[in-house]
Amino acid sequence: MIAYRKDIDGLRALAVVPVVLFHAGISGFSGGFVGVDIFFVISGYLITSSLLGDLDKGNYSIARFYERRIRRIIPALIFMVAVVAAAGAVMQLPADLAELGTSIVSTLLFASNISFWINSGDYFGVGSEFQPLLHTWSLSVEEQFYIVFPLALAAIVRFGRRSLLPLLFALALLASLGLSIIGTENFKVATFYLLPTRAWELLAGSLLTVGLFTLPIGRWRAEGEGAIGLALILVPIFLYDSLPPSPGATAIPPVLGAFLVIHSGMGERSTLVGRLLSHPVPRFIGLISYSLYLWHWPIIVLTRYYLIELSLFDRFMIIVASFIAAVLSWRFIERPWRGRDAVLTRRPLFAATACTLVAGSAVGVLFARDGLPQRVPQNVVLMADKKAYRNDDRACGRGFERRASLESLCTRGAKGAQPDMLVVGDSHAEALASAAFEAAEAVGRSGYQLTDLGYRPVLGFRKHGEEEKYAYLNQLLTRLLAERPAIQDVIVAMYWHQAVNLDSYYNEGGAKVSGAQGVAKGLRELISRYPDKNFLLVLSPAHSLAFGGNAAARATLFGHEPFKPAVERVFFDAEERGYSAIVDSLASSDQRVAVVRLSDYLCDDVHCYGKLKDGEIAYSDDNHLSYAGSKLLDAAFQQFLSPSNRKQTTLATAEEK
């Protein structure tokens, strides 16, 4: 057993505080997510040290190990889950409670990382904003690691192969790191969540325990290690301005930083960094860090769920509440279950833990069945349903999923009219397709719909991670335009912000390019390849967690009336500038290209709104137009589809009409 080190408690504080501030949306801590990487290093170091200490003394016991893990992890976790479950049962809409039920089960089975990987799709996507137990993925990673690691370690040592530990740890670390780096390029979400691509961070801590690295001798070497390590931690916290591919190469600096800080304190002399981290304030935060990590995210999620929009004051109060909850949890839940006077002996502890996990999972299953809709007024349930904001079931979408062919593509619009127009794009195109085809019907025309989730019609490019989909749909698009020469007009709609700023693409030569390059070059190729056709580019609306049916339903449920969701126009304009240059270039260089900006319909000079002037909801969710919202474009669509107006480069705005 290693001696207690005050500086490691301080290092825990350095890990947890940026995570809390980042999740609370405090500016300046955009890279705070790296705190989880630091936690993994600390855990690997402490747990491996403890296990090797037991093995060296000859009193290693797997039962004792899991008893310590249970006392450390389970009581506070179960209490937090119980409070979240109770809050969810009182506050959440049925669909949200059903999702919470699934996450309760996976959390208590220490498989939430796998569950969120399968079901969430994106840790920082919109759906994640309302998952109170999302942060438990890291606990699941750790516990999965500690199912295998102690057994493997004991087997190696007891078979007399302890001398191989440095080599085995190093090889395992390199294999996991290599897989992680490859995975961030090809399987981002899985790489973020799953153990094989996270194990290297834990193993980095383990490497410190097996004598592979000599202890720092001399004051300046130790001071240098500590200072460099601290810098490698702080720089990512403050300079990573968006979520990078993690835990690949970009996780190396904070992991190496934690490694160096721990190593610098293993010598005989204390360092300046060690003394700073050993100060009573960071030490105390380190002591409550587990409870702080447990409580901060549910408090953020449930507060946002209730208030719908968070002010800076709200965020500050969330941080205060998180610290209060953490102190209470540490003092009255964590501490009584640990130490010599801990509650329950080993056997009763194991039995009580098993019974509690089973009971909690049963509650999760109950929630997951249907979300207990009888708790909520029926009108509120209907208000939250996305389908309530569509006039069809979008059966004509999902072109790749249903393996659409030229013969099976939907034709919509005026009955009996030869299809001579096309709506193409992603889910934003699906959201406005009905309005587009109703406009076509009004001018006596019909056309085809070729849409799918995340599909941008960028010819010559394939989206990273969706290569098969893009190959299929791009081929279908080119065949459609080549074999149906009657098509004269093409309406292109997509989530431009995501396409340009978050996506990446491969060109035909296999080179990876940015979203901006892929969209600009791919759309230019589409437009130039078909010189006999006209194109309407529909730009994205503003987006906000306060928009859509779910937010409106919560506003009604919680009495937030009058509910007038809006975002500041200045933020939307800044976002739109990220892709407007591409659009303006296409429109200015070719008179066949017209542009319609939804900001002209849903924004004034100060705000962009989530409701129409008549009070109808303009969005089905945080970023997709409702049917009512899409009907704002009726006149613009008719103008584009009317032969006399095709040569205009910019359509009239709502005010001009």
XYZ file of C-alpha atoms in Angstrom:
657
model
C 0.000 0.000 0.000
C 1.445 3.374 -1.000
C 1.642 6.247 1.436
C -1.115 8.841 1.261
C -0.212 11.710 -1.026
C -1.937 15.025 -0.483
C -0.970 16.255 -3.936
C -2.986 13.505 -5.624
C -6.113 14.750 -3.907
C -5.204 18.154 -5.302
C -4.744 16.598 -8.722
C -8.255 15.172 -8.422
C -9.477 18.725 -7.869
C -7.622 19.827 -10.979
C -9.469 17.100 -12.860
C -12.994 17.605 -11.545
C -13.307 21.396 -11.414
C -12.734 21.928 -15.169
C -15.235 19.160 -15.924
C -17.870 20.876 -13.790
C -17.195 24.308 -15.273
C -17.171 22.947 -18.812
C -20.454 21.103 -18.347
C -22.003 24.176 -16.717
C -21.146 26.180 -19.826
C -18.724 28.587 -18.174
C -16.649 30.318 -20.834
C -12.909 29.824 -20.696
C -13.077 26.138 -19.831
C -13.930 24.765 -23.269
C -11.424 21.929 -22.834
C -12.588 20.951 -19.379
C -13.620 17.526 -20.619
C -9.971 16.412 -20.370
C -10.504 16.125 -16.622
C -11.880 12.640 -17.213
C -8.581 11.630 -18.830
C -6.757 12.839 -15.716
C -9.073 10.839 -13.476
C -8.272 7.672 -15.396
C -4.532 8.160 -14.884
C -4.991 8.744 -11.153
C -7.202 5.686 -10.840
C -4.751 3.457 -12.693
C -1.908 4.593 -10.462
C -3.727 4.205 -7.139
C -5.484 0.922 -7.856
C -2.414 -0.760 -9.320
C -0.302 0.420 -6.388
C -2.832 -1.023 -3.976
C -3.046 -4.352 -5.787
C 0.718 -4.754 -6.061
C 1.070 -3.855 -2.386
C -1.347 -6.627 -1.447
C 0.420 -9.097 -3.731
C 3.826 -8.225 -2.268
C 2.524 -8.777 1.269
C 0.927 -12.064 0.307
C -2.541 -10.974 1.396
C -4.059 -10.324 -1.999
C -7.763 -11.094 -2.055
C -10.117 -10.475 -4.927
C -12.977 -10.343 -2.419
C -11.167 -7.643 -0.444
C -10.483 -5.714 -3.627
C -14.128 -5.693 -4.688
C -15.216 -4.862 -1.175
C -13.056 -1.743 -1.334
C -14.448 -0.888 -4.763
C -18.014 -1.310 -3.557
C -17.432 0.876 -0.508
C -15.738 3.496 -2.652
C -18.201 3.565 -5.562
C -21.576 2.001 -4.867
C -23.270 3.824 -1.928
C -22.932 7.343 -3.352
C -23.762 6.092 -6.841
C -26.925 4.292 -5.738
C -28.110 7.282 -3.720
C -27.534 9.623 -6.667
C -29.370 7.264 -9.035
C -32.256 6.983 -6.574
C -32.602 10.769 -6.347
C -32.414 11.124 -10.127
C -35.009 8.369 -10.574
C -37.370 10.109 -8.135
C -36.837 13.463 -9.827
C -37.398 11.895 -13.231
C -40.634 10.275 -12.103
C -41.895 13.680 -10.955
C -40.499 15.921 -13.690
C -39.863 14.105 -16.924
C -42.060 13.591 -19.937
C -42.792 9.936 -20.760
C -40.285 9.600 -23.606
C -37.554 11.147 -21.475
C -38.383 8.988 -18.457
C -38.243 5.894 -20.665
C -34.724 6.877 -21.751
C -33.793 7.488 -18.129
C -35.059 3.995 -17.266
C -32.713 2.459 -19.807
C -29.777 4.446 -18.463
C -30.628 3.491 -14.857
C -30.368 -0.195 -15.742
C -27.145 0.217 -17.693
C -25.612 2.422 -14.983
C -26.319 -0.057 -12.199
C -24.920 -2.870 -14.349
C -21.828 -0.758 -15.132
C -22.567 -0.897 -18.833
C -23.760 2.662 -19.394
C -20.849 3.414 -21.702
C -22.023 0.620 -23.989
C -25.649 1.721 -23.722
C -24.885 5.354 -24.514
C -22.630 4.317 -27.370
C -25.472 2.339 -28.912
C -28.341 4.690 -28.126
C -26.984 8.195 -27.856
C -24.760 8.359 -30.884
C -22.925 11.472 -29.725
C -21.790 12.416 -26.221
C -22.192 16.107 -26.961
C -25.245 15.828 -29.171
C -28.561 17.398 -28.251
C -29.942 14.152 -26.845
C -27.099 14.028 -24.362
C -28.160 17.345 -22.845
C -31.131 15.628 -21.197
C -29.489 12.389 -20.044
C -28.986 12.826 -16.270
C -26.806 9.712 -16.020
C -24.701 10.238 -19.114
C -21.596 10.995 -17.066
C -21.641 7.496 -15.552
C -20.055 6.170 -18.733
C -16.627 6.829 -17.199
C -17.503 4.794 -14.092
C -18.505 1.919 -16.339
C -15.200 2.099 -18.185
C -13.304 1.923 -14.901
C -15.305 -0.944 -13.457
C -15.008 -2.948 -16.672
C -11.257 -2.414 -16.492
C -11.206 -3.601 -12.880
C -13.078 -6.774 -13.708
C -10.205 -8.007 -15.865
C -7.140 -6.156 -14.601
C -6.857 -7.472 -10.985
C -7.248 -11.076 -12.111
C -4.674 -10.704 -14.867
C -2.262 -8.915 -12.542
C -2.540 -11.586 -9.850
C -2.038 -14.371 -12.374
C 1.116 -12.757 -13.784
C 2.655 -12.114 -10.363
C 1.771 -15.500 -8.880
C 3.234 -17.340 -11.848
C 6.513 -15.585 -11.185
C 6.375 -13.190 -14.098
C 6.351 -9.890 -12.226
C 9.455 -8.767 -14.094
C 7.358 -8.788 -17.244
C 4.846 -6.276 -15.899
C 6.598 -3.160 -17.290
C 6.785 -4.709 -20.751
C 3.234 -6.043 -20.659
C 1.819 -2.750 -19.373
C 3.729 -0.798 -22.010
C 2.625 -3.089 -24.843
C -0.996 -2.989 -23.694
C -0.833 0.796 -23.413
C 0.595 1.179 -26.915
C -1.967 -1.201 -28.373
C -4.846 0.653 -26.725
C -3.447 4.055 -27.694
C -2.938 2.926 -31.287
C -6.484 1.601 -31.432
C -7.699 4.868 -29.945
C -5.901 7.004 -32.526
C -7.219 4.852 -35.367
C -10.672 4.819 -33.813
C -10.953 8.602 -33.604
C -10.628 8.649 -37.369
C -13.073 5.872 -38.091
C -15.271 5.090 -35.067
C -15.468 8.300 -33.066
C -18.356 7.496 -30.763
C -17.255 3.958 -29.978
C -13.723 5.198 -29.368
C -14.977 7.793 -26.927
C -17.050 5.381 -24.871
C -15.499 1.940 -24.906
C -12.839 0.356 -22.714
C -10.382 -0.897 -25.367
C -9.721 2.674 -26.507
C -9.690 4.106 -22.971
C -7.563 1.472 -21.248
C -4.295 3.209 -22.166
C -5.184 6.134 -19.915
C -5.584 3.843 -16.917
C -2.461 1.924 -17.898
C -0.499 5.177 -17.990
C -1.074 5.382 -14.253
C -0.302 1.703 -13.817
C 3.084 2.138 -15.489
C 4.157 4.417 -12.653
C 3.939 1.527 -10.180
C 6.204 -1.079 -11.780
C 9.600 0.595 -11.710
C 9.840 1.263 -15.434
C 10.736 4.890 -14.760
C 13.388 5.883 -12.256
C 12.361 8.217 -9.496
C 13.205 11.892 -10.028
C 16.559 12.540 -8.398
C 17.470 16.122 -7.734
C 15.289 19.109 -7.092
C 15.299 20.608 -10.576
C 14.358 17.435 -12.369
C 11.378 16.983 -10.083
C 10.417 20.645 -10.349
C 10.692 20.488 -14.129
C 8.534 17.389 -14.366
C 5.882 18.941 -12.148
C 5.831 22.226 -14.055
C 5.701 20.554 -17.466
C 3.003 18.190 -16.270
C 0.889 21.039 -14.927
C 1.273 22.952 -18.194
C 0.253 19.889 -20.223
C -2.929 19.717 -18.147
C -3.807 23.411 -18.134
C -3.157 24.189 -21.791
C -5.795 21.745 -23.117
C -8.303 22.885 -20.479
C -8.101 26.474 -21.686
C -7.176 26.086 -25.353
C -9.181 23.150 -26.660
C -12.075 25.146 -28.058
C -14.220 22.260 -29.250
C -14.449 18.566 -28.559
C -11.470 17.041 -30.398
C -11.244 13.405 -31.424
C -10.837 11.844 -28.026
C -9.290 9.815 -26.459
C -6.791 9.692 -29.300
C -3.738 11.849 -29.861
C -5.364 14.944 -28.363
C -5.736 13.143 -25.032
C -1.984 12.537 -24.833
C -1.092 15.978 -23.349
C -3.426 15.792 -20.307
C -2.616 12.111 -19.742
C 1.108 12.783 -19.961
C 0.640 15.837 -17.763
C -1.071 13.803 -15.022
C 1.631 11.149 -15.390
C 4.408 13.710 -14.906
C 2.729 15.422 -11.947
C 2.310 12.086 -10.160
C 5.837 10.976 -11.033
C 7.379 14.274 -9.904
C 5.939 13.670 -6.453
C 7.344 10.155 -6.105
C 10.826 11.377 -5.182
C 12.129 12.428 -1.800
C 11.603 16.144 -2.354
C 8.275 17.902 -2.668
C 7.860 20.179 -5.681
C 6.223 23.556 -6.027
C 3.408 21.957 -8.011
C 3.050 19.289 -5.340
C 2.846 21.912 -2.609
C 0.237 23.879 -4.547
C -1.861 20.771 -5.049
C -1.436 19.881 -1.369
C -3.004 23.135 -0.228
C -6.092 22.479 1.935
C -8.508 23.936 -0.617
C -7.624 21.702 -3.599
C -7.125 18.803 -1.214
C -10.663 19.151 0.112
C -12.095 19.462 -3.388
C -10.152 16.330 -4.229
C -11.692 14.514 -1.288
C -15.195 15.349 -2.490
C -14.310 14.960 -6.178
C -16.114 11.647 -6.653
C -19.354 12.990 -5.207
C -18.893 16.260 -7.082
C -18.527 14.359 -10.332
C -21.583 12.248 -9.503
C -23.881 15.154 -8.681
C -22.922 18.015 -10.946
C -24.269 16.590 -14.206
C -27.707 15.492 -12.927
C -28.123 18.911 -11.307
C -27.225 20.619 -14.596
C -29.541 18.413 -16.642
C -32.557 18.550 -14.336
C -32.225 22.301 -13.813
C -32.043 22.880 -17.557
C -34.939 20.495 -18.018
C -37.083 22.552 -15.646
C -35.983 26.075 -16.535
C -35.571 25.282 -20.285
C -33.050 28.097 -20.664
C -30.152 28.799 -18.298
C -28.878 32.270 -17.467
C -25.353 32.930 -16.243
C -26.764 33.256 -12.727
C -28.476 29.874 -13.101
C -25.173 28.312 -14.113
C -23.424 29.852 -11.119
C -26.100 28.524 -8.763
C -25.804 25.071 -10.346
C -22.102 25.045 -9.498
C -22.834 26.105 -5.914
C -25.548 23.446 -5.581
C -23.187 20.815 -6.992
C -20.554 21.593 -4.360
C -23.131 21.531 -1.568
C -24.488 18.175 -2.760
C -20.944 16.842 -3.052
C -20.003 17.842 0.491
C -23.162 16.294 1.923
C -22.711 13.127 -0.125
C -19.065 12.799 0.928
C -19.769 13.422 4.591
C -22.931 11.387 5.093
C -22.739 8.689 2.408
C -19.157 8.107 1.308
C -17.390 8.315 4.677
C -19.721 6.067 6.736
C -19.184 3.226 4.272
C -15.397 3.410 4.379
C -12.727 2.987 7.032
C -12.499 0.758 10.095
C -15.985 1.588 11.355
C -17.619 1.149 7.948
C -21.244 0.114 7.695
C -21.754 -3.653 7.207
C -19.169 -6.385 7.028
C -18.170 -8.010 3.766
C -20.884 -10.640 3.263
C -23.833 -8.439 4.215
C -22.285 -5.696 2.079
C -22.155 -7.937 -0.984
C -25.704 -9.151 -0.391
C -27.087 -5.658 0.181
C -25.290 -4.380 -2.911
C -26.677 -7.155 -5.093
C -30.229 -6.645 -3.808
C -30.057 -2.890 -4.263
C -28.701 -3.136 -7.791
C -31.429 -5.607 -8.744
C -34.153 -3.447 -7.192
C -32.829 -0.330 -8.876
C -32.635 -2.105 -12.211
C -36.248 -3.226 -11.791
C -37.281 0.399 -11.361
C -35.327 1.257 -14.493
C -37.102 -1.474 -16.454
C -40.460 -0.150 -15.231
C -39.593 3.353 -16.424
C -38.206 2.096 -19.729
C -41.397 0.295 -20.738
C -43.430 3.392 -21.616
C -42.259 6.208 -19.369
C -45.418 5.989 -17.210
C -47.498 8.354 -19.382
C -50.365 8.444 -16.877
C -48.278 10.838 -14.766
C -48.537 13.626 -17.349
C -51.607 15.335 -18.853
C -52.395 13.894 -22.265
C -52.251 17.263 -23.996
C -48.685 17.719 -22.735
C -47.711 14.236 -23.951
C -49.079 15.045 -27.409
C -47.343 18.413 -27.415
C -43.970 16.724 -26.859
C -44.433 14.273 -29.744
C -42.403 15.263 -32.815
C -44.997 13.661 -35.049
C -47.507 16.286 -33.937
C -45.502 18.849 -35.911
C -45.454 16.973 -39.201
C -48.230 16.484 -41.702
C -46.945 13.079 -42.778
C -44.826 10.245 -41.438
C -41.883 11.127 -43.668
C -42.118 7.740 -45.300
C -40.361 9.194 -48.332
C -37.188 9.906 -46.345
C -34.424 7.541 -45.248
C -33.405 6.842 -48.833
C -30.342 4.815 -47.891
C -32.000 2.969 -45.041
C -34.791 1.681 -47.309
C -32.359 1.250 -50.229
C -34.368 3.476 -52.511
C -33.973 2.993 -56.269
C -34.942 5.194 -59.187
C -38.156 3.218 -59.459
C -38.999 3.390 -55.737
C -38.263 7.067 -55.125
C -41.318 8.965 -53.961
C -42.927 11.309 -56.455
C -44.950 14.066 -54.835
C -46.837 17.145 -55.953
C -49.526 17.683 -58.562
C -51.207 14.453 -59.615
C -50.644 13.532 -63.233
C -47.830 16.042 -63.686
C -44.534 14.693 -65.026
C -41.942 14.843 -62.211
C -39.575 17.661 -63.099
C -38.121 18.849 -59.793
C -36.195 17.330 -56.880
C -35.861 17.856 -53.127
C -32.524 16.506 -51.893
C -30.589 16.653 -48.639
C -30.584 15.554 -45.021
C -33.205 15.599 -42.258
C -33.614 19.354 -42.755
C -34.707 18.603 -46.314
C -37.104 15.967 -44.991
C -38.553 18.538 -42.590
C -39.486 20.965 -45.360
C -40.247 18.455 -48.119
C -44.019 18.542 -47.621
C -44.107 22.329 -47.927
C -41.928 22.169 -51.042
C -44.155 19.632 -52.770
C -47.317 21.475 -51.772
C -45.820 24.557 -53.409
C -45.043 22.442 -56.470
C -48.627 21.230 -56.546
C -49.857 24.815 -56.375
C -48.006 25.637 -59.607
C -48.974 22.356 -61.278
C -45.703 20.513 -60.863
C -44.424 17.364 -59.161
C -41.058 15.895 -58.343
C -38.836 13.401 -56.533
C -37.613 13.267 -52.959
C -34.128 11.946 -52.213
C -33.283 12.513 -48.555
C -31.681 10.742 -45.620
C -30.344 11.602 -42.199
C -27.001 13.377 -42.420
C -26.852 13.260 -46.229
C -25.432 16.290 -48.006
C -25.486 16.088 -51.835
C -21.768 16.778 -52.265
C -20.728 15.000 -55.430
C -17.248 13.562 -55.450
C -17.125 13.320 -51.668
C -18.064 10.792 -48.989
C -18.759 11.789 -45.421
C -16.320 10.426 -42.881
C -18.039 7.618 -40.980
C -20.873 7.290 -43.503
C -18.948 6.311 -46.587
C -21.343 3.568 -47.685
C -24.370 5.843 -47.385
C -22.745 8.595 -49.419
C -21.505 6.236 -52.112
C -25.011 4.805 -52.481
C -26.932 8.081 -52.425
C -24.476 10.020 -54.583
C -24.702 7.303 -57.218
C -28.492 7.350 -56.982
C -28.509 11.150 -57.294
C -26.316 11.207 -60.382
C -28.362 8.454 -62.010
C -31.564 10.297 -61.226
C -30.372 13.551 -62.759
C -28.881 11.772 -65.775
C -31.763 9.388 -66.504
C -34.588 11.798 -65.694
C -33.671 14.762 -67.904
C -37.091 16.321 -67.303
C -35.867 17.474 -63.869
C -35.386 21.207 -64.130
C -35.215 22.471 -60.550
C -33.381 21.099 -57.523
C -34.074 22.216 -53.937
C -31.094 21.518 -51.644
C -31.568 21.733 -47.882
C -29.262 20.576 -45.111
C -27.959 21.369 -41.654
C -25.277 23.713 -42.922
C -23.643 24.410 -39.573
C -23.110 20.722 -38.938
C -22.113 19.960 -42.514
C -19.461 22.674 -42.667
C -18.130 22.764 -39.113
C -18.584 19.269 -37.696
C -18.374 16.938 -40.660
C -15.319 15.819 -42.607
C -15.208 14.151 -45.993
C -13.076 12.035 -48.309
C -12.591 13.047 -51.906
C -12.461 10.557 -54.745
C -8.728 10.176 -54.246
C -9.262 9.097 -50.644
C -7.837 12.267 -49.107
C -9.612 13.601 -46.058
C -10.859 17.187 -46.278
C -12.676 19.544 -43.929
C -16.410 19.994 -43.899
C -16.096 23.433 -45.476
C -13.974 22.085 -48.342
C -16.203 19.089 -48.919
C -19.406 21.116 -48.982
C -18.017 23.933 -51.139
C -16.396 21.673 -53.725
C -19.090 19.003 -53.654
C -21.945 21.449 -54.237
C -20.012 23.271 -56.930
C -19.495 19.929 -58.664
C -23.230 19.176 -58.419
C -24.185 22.556 -59.868
C -21.571 22.624 -62.634
C -22.180 19.038 -63.715
C -25.799 19.813 -64.605
C -25.787 23.164 -66.437
C -29.405 22.734 -67.571
C -30.795 22.753 -64.042
C -31.594 25.419 -61.451
C -30.748 25.106 -57.771
C -32.312 26.550 -54.631
C -30.104 26.405 -51.531
C -32.165 26.570 -48.337
C -30.069 27.696 -45.387
C -30.537 26.388 -41.854
C -32.694 28.026 -39.213
C -31.389 28.981 -35.787
C -31.253 26.208 -33.208
C -31.795 26.099 -29.465
C -32.620 23.643 -26.716
C -35.581 25.945 -25.989
C -37.090 25.223 -29.416
C -39.409 22.392 -30.368
C -42.271 20.401 -28.969
C -40.420 18.898 -26.023
C -39.441 22.328 -24.701
C -42.968 23.660 -25.291
C -44.438 20.672 -23.456
C -42.134 21.249 -20.495
C -43.024 24.936 -20.477
C -46.696 23.997 -20.253
C -46.074 21.299 -17.637
C -44.043 23.610 -15.409
C -46.196 26.694 -15.931
C -43.657 28.771 -17.858
C -46.209 30.915 -19.598
C -46.149 32.892 -21.747
C -43.471 30.786 -23.397
C -41.582 32.717 -26.059
C -38.425 30.778 -26.927
C -35.770 32.836 -28.662
C -32.032 33.076 -29.200
C -30.038 36.208 -29.806
C -29.652 37.002 -33.491
C -25.994 37.920 -33.048
C -25.109 34.316 -32.122
C -26.997 32.889 -35.077
C -25.415 35.395 -37.464
C -21.971 34.415 -36.227
C -22.781 30.775 -36.884
C -24.252 31.478 -40.310
C -21.112 33.346 -41.336
C -19.332 30.016 -41.095
C -21.046 28.833 -44.260
C -22.607 31.908 -45.895
C -19.380 32.604 -47.807
C -19.717 29.219 -49.507
C -23.337 29.869 -50.406
C -22.723 33.434 -51.558
C -19.859 32.282 -53.766
C -22.040 29.662 -55.441
C -24.902 32.101 -55.970
C -22.788 35.004 -57.211
C -20.908 32.882 -59.729
C -23.932 31.208 -61.306
C -27.308 32.797 -61.986
C -28.952 29.381 -61.844
C -28.412 29.303 -58.088
C -30.946 30.930 -55.754
C -30.731 31.185 -51.987
C -33.371 31.379 -49.266
C -32.412 32.209 -45.701
C -34.704 31.044 -42.944
C -33.352 33.832 -40.766
C -35.399 36.184 -42.962
C -38.537 34.442 -41.769
C -37.840 33.474 -38.163
C -35.620 36.306 -36.945
C -35.796 40.037 -36.428
C -32.830 42.304 -35.820
C -32.455 41.128 -32.228
C -33.749 37.560 -31.867
C -34.540 34.356 -33.723
C -37.775 32.807 -32.520
C -39.035 29.300 -31.894
C -42.670 30.229 -32.363
C -44.559 31.839 -35.228
C -46.476 35.082 -34.864
C -49.721 33.162 -34.456
C -48.218 31.180 -31.581
C -47.676 27.940 -33.483
C -44.438 26.087 -32.792
C -41.953 26.617 -35.604
C -39.743 23.632 -34.788
C -40.346 19.952 -34.145
C -37.170 19.789 -32.045
C -34.170 21.977 -31.372
C -33.191 22.504 -35.022
C -35.733 20.966 -37.414
C -38.637 23.004 -38.752
C -42.152 21.934 -37.957
C -44.651 21.693 -40.773
C -46.028 25.093 -39.759
C -42.505 26.514 -39.807
C -41.742 25.059 -43.223
C -44.923 26.607 -44.659
C -43.286 29.999 -44.214
C -41.345 29.093 -47.342
C -44.440 28.449 -49.446
C -44.192 31.658 -51.444
C -40.414 31.274 -51.851
C -40.822 27.735 -53.157
C -43.567 28.794 -55.561
C -41.417 31.681 -56.747
C -38.493 29.362 -57.437
C -40.676 26.761 -59.148
C -42.435 29.304 -61.362
C -40.651 29.480 -64.743
C -40.702 33.279 -64.879
C -38.679 33.605 -61.671
C -35.983 30.955 -62.066
C -33.173 33.305 -62.992
C -33.173 35.270 -59.729
C -30.161 34.670 -57.501
C -31.820 35.598 -54.227
C -35.466 35.046 -53.426
C -37.627 37.660 -51.832
C -37.656 37.691 -48.072
C -40.716 37.437 -45.893
C -40.754 41.219 -45.379
C -40.540 41.893 -49.143
C -43.551 39.707 -49.679
